[in-house]
Coordinates of C-alpha atoms in Angstrom, one line a residue:
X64 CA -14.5 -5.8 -53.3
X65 CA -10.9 -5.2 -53.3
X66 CA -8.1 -7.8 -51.6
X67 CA -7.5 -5.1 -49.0
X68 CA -11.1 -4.5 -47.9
X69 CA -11.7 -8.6 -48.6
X70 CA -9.2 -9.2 -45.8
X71 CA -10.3 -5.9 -43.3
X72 CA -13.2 -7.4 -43.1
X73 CA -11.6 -10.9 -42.2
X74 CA -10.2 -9.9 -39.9
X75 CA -13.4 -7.6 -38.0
X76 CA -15.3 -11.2 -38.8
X77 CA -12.4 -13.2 -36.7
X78 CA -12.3 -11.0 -34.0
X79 CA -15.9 -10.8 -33.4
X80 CA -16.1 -14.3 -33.1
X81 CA -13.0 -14.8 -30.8
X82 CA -15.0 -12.4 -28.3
X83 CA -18.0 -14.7 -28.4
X84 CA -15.8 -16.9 -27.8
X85 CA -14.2 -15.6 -24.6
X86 CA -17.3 -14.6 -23.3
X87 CA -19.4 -17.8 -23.0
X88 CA -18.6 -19.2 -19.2
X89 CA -16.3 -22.0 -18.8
X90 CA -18.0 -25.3 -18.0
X91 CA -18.5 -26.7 -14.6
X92 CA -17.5 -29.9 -13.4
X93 CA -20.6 -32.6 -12.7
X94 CA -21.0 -33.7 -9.0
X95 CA -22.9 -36.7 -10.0
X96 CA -20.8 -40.1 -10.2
X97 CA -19.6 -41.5 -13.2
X98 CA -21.9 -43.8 -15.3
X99 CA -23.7 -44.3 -18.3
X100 CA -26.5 -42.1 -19.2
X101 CA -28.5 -45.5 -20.9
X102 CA -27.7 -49.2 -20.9
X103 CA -25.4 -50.1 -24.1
X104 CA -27.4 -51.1 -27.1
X105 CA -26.2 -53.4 -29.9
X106 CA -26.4 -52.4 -33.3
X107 CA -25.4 -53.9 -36.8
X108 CA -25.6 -57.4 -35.9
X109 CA -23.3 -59.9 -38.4
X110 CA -22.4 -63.7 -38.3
X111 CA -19.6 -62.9 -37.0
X112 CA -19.4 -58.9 -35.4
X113 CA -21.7 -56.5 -33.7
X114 CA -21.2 -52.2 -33.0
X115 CA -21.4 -51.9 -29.6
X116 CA -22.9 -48.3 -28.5
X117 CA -22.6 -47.1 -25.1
X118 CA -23.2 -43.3 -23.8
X119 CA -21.3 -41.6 -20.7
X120 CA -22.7 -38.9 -18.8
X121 CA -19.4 -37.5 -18.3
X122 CA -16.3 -37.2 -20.9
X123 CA -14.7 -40.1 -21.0
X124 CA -12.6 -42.9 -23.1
X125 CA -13.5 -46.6 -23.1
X126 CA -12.5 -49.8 -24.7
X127 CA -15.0 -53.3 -24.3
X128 CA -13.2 -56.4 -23.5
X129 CA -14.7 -59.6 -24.5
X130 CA -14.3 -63.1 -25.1
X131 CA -15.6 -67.2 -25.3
X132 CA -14.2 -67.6 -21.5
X133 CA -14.0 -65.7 -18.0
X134 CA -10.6 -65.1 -19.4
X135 CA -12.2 -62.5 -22.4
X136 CA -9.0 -61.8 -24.1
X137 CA -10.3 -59.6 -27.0
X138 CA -10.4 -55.8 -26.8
X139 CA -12.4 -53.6 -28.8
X140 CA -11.5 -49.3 -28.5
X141 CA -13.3 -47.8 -31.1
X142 CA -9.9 -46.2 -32.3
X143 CA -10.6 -44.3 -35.6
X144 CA -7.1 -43.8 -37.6
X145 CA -5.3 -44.5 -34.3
X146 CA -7.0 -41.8 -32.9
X147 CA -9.0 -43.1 -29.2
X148 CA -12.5 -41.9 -28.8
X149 CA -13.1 -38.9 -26.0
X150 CA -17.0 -38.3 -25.8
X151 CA -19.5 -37.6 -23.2
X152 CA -22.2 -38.1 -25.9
X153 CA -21.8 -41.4 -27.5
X154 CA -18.9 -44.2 -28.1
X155 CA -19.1 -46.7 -30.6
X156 CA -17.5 -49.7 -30.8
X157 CA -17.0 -52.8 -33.3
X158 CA -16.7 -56.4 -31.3
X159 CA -15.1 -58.9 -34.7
X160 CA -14.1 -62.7 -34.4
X161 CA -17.3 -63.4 -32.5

């Protein structure tokens, strides 16, 4: 296959796949409240940290505040190269100094 036909056929490849695209419906909204689809489970336990995993039903972004007093104090946001989690399938999050 030539560099011409190579990139004709690209381009018929792209195109095809921008209609799929454009053709699948857009989403709708959920009428139920916001909430968690399970309770938060606690994974990777350390002497002194624990993962934290917790899963919306909705998209959402969440941070876990903790601490030794009513005060908490510490806040955990599962940021990933200072990038803030968005998910409405699972959110992760690291709880250190415990």
């Amino acid at each position: 296959m030539n560099r011409r036909n190579f990139f004709f056929a690209v381009a018929i490849l792209v195109s095809a796949s921008l209609r799929v695209v454009a053709a699948q419906p857009a989403p709708t909204p959920t009428t139920q409240p916001f909430g968690f689809a399970a309770a938060p489970v606690l994974l990777n336990p350390a002497p002194d940290s624990i993962t934290v995993i917790a899963l919306p039903n909705a998209l959402a972004t969440a941070w876990v505040e903790y601490g030794p007093t009513e005060a908490l104090g510490q806040r955990a946001d599962g940021a990933t190269r200072g990038q803030i989690p968005l998910s409405d399938r699972l959110m992760a999050f690291r709880l250190t100094n415990l």
